[in-house]
mmCIF file of C-alpha atoms in Angstrom:
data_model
loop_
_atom_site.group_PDB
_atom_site.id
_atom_site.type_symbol
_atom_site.label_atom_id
_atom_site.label_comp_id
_atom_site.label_asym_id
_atom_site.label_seq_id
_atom_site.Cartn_x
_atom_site.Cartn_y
_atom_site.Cartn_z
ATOM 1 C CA UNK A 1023 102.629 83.961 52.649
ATOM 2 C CA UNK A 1024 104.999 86.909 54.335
ATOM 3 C CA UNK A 1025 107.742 85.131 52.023
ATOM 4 C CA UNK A 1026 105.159 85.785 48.939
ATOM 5 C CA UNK A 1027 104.848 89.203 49.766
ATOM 6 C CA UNK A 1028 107.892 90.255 50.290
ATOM 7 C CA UNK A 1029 109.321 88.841 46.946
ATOM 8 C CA UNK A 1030 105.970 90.355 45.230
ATOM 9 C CA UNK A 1031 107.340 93.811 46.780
ATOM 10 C CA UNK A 1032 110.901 93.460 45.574
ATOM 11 C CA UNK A 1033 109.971 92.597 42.176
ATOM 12 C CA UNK A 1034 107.590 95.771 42.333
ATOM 13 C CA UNK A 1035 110.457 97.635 42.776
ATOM 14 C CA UNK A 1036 112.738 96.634 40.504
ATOM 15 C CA UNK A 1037 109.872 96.878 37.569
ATOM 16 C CA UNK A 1038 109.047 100.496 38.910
ATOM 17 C CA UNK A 1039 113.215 101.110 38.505
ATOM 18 C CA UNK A 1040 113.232 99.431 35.219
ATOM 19 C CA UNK A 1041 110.102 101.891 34.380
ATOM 20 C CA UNK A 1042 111.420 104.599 35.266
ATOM 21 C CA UNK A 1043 114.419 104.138 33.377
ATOM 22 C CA UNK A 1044 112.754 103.297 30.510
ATOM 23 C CA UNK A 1045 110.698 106.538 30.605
ATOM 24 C CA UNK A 1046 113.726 108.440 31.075
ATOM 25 C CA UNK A 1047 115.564 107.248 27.815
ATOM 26 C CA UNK A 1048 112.520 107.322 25.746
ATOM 27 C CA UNK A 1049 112.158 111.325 26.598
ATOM 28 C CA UNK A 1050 108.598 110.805 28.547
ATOM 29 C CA UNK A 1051 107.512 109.500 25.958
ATOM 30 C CA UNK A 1052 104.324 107.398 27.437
ATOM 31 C CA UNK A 1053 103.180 106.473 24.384
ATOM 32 C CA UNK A 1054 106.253 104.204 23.603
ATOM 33 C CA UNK A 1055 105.497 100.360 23.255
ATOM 34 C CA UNK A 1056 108.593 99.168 25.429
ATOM 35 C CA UNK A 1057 106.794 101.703 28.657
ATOM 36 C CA UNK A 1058 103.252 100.519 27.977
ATOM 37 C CA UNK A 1059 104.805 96.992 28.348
ATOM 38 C CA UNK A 1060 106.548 97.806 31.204
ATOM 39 C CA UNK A 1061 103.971 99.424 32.760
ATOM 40 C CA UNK A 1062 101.222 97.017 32.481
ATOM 41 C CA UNK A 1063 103.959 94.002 33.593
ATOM 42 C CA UNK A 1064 104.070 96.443 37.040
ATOM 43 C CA UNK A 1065 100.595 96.715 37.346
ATOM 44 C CA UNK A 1066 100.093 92.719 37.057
ATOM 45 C CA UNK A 1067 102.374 92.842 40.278
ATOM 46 C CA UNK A 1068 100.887 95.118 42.202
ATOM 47 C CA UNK A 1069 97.287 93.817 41.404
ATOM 48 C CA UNK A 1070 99.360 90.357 42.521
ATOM 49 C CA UNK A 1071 100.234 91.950 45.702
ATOM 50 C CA UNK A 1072 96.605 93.446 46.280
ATOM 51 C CA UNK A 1073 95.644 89.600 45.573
ATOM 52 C CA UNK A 1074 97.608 88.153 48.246
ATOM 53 C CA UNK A 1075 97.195 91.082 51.107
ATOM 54 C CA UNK A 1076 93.250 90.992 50.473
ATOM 55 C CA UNK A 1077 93.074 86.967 50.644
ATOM 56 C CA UNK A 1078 95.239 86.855 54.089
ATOM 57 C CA UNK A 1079 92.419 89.499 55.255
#
């Protein structure tokens, strides 16, 4: 389970990198298709994360 989350965290951070990167060379542009994407694949993996943490509670 510590193995799960730990991976789960990781990938987190390299979506949040691959966000903000994204963001930065579409000019803020939120609205863009490619950072909606992006944004909602980082929210499945933190709701994932939430999902693990709240069933080892």
């Amino acid at each position: 389970m510590i193995v799960d989350i730990k991976k789960i965290l990781n990938d987190i951070e390299i979506l949040r990198k691959n966000l903000d990167k994204l963001i930065e060379e579409k000019s803020s542009n939120l609205q863009d298709p490619e950072i909606i994407e992006a944004s909602q694949v980082l929210d499945e993996a933190i709701s994932k994360l939430n999902r693990l943490i709240f069933k080892k509670l």
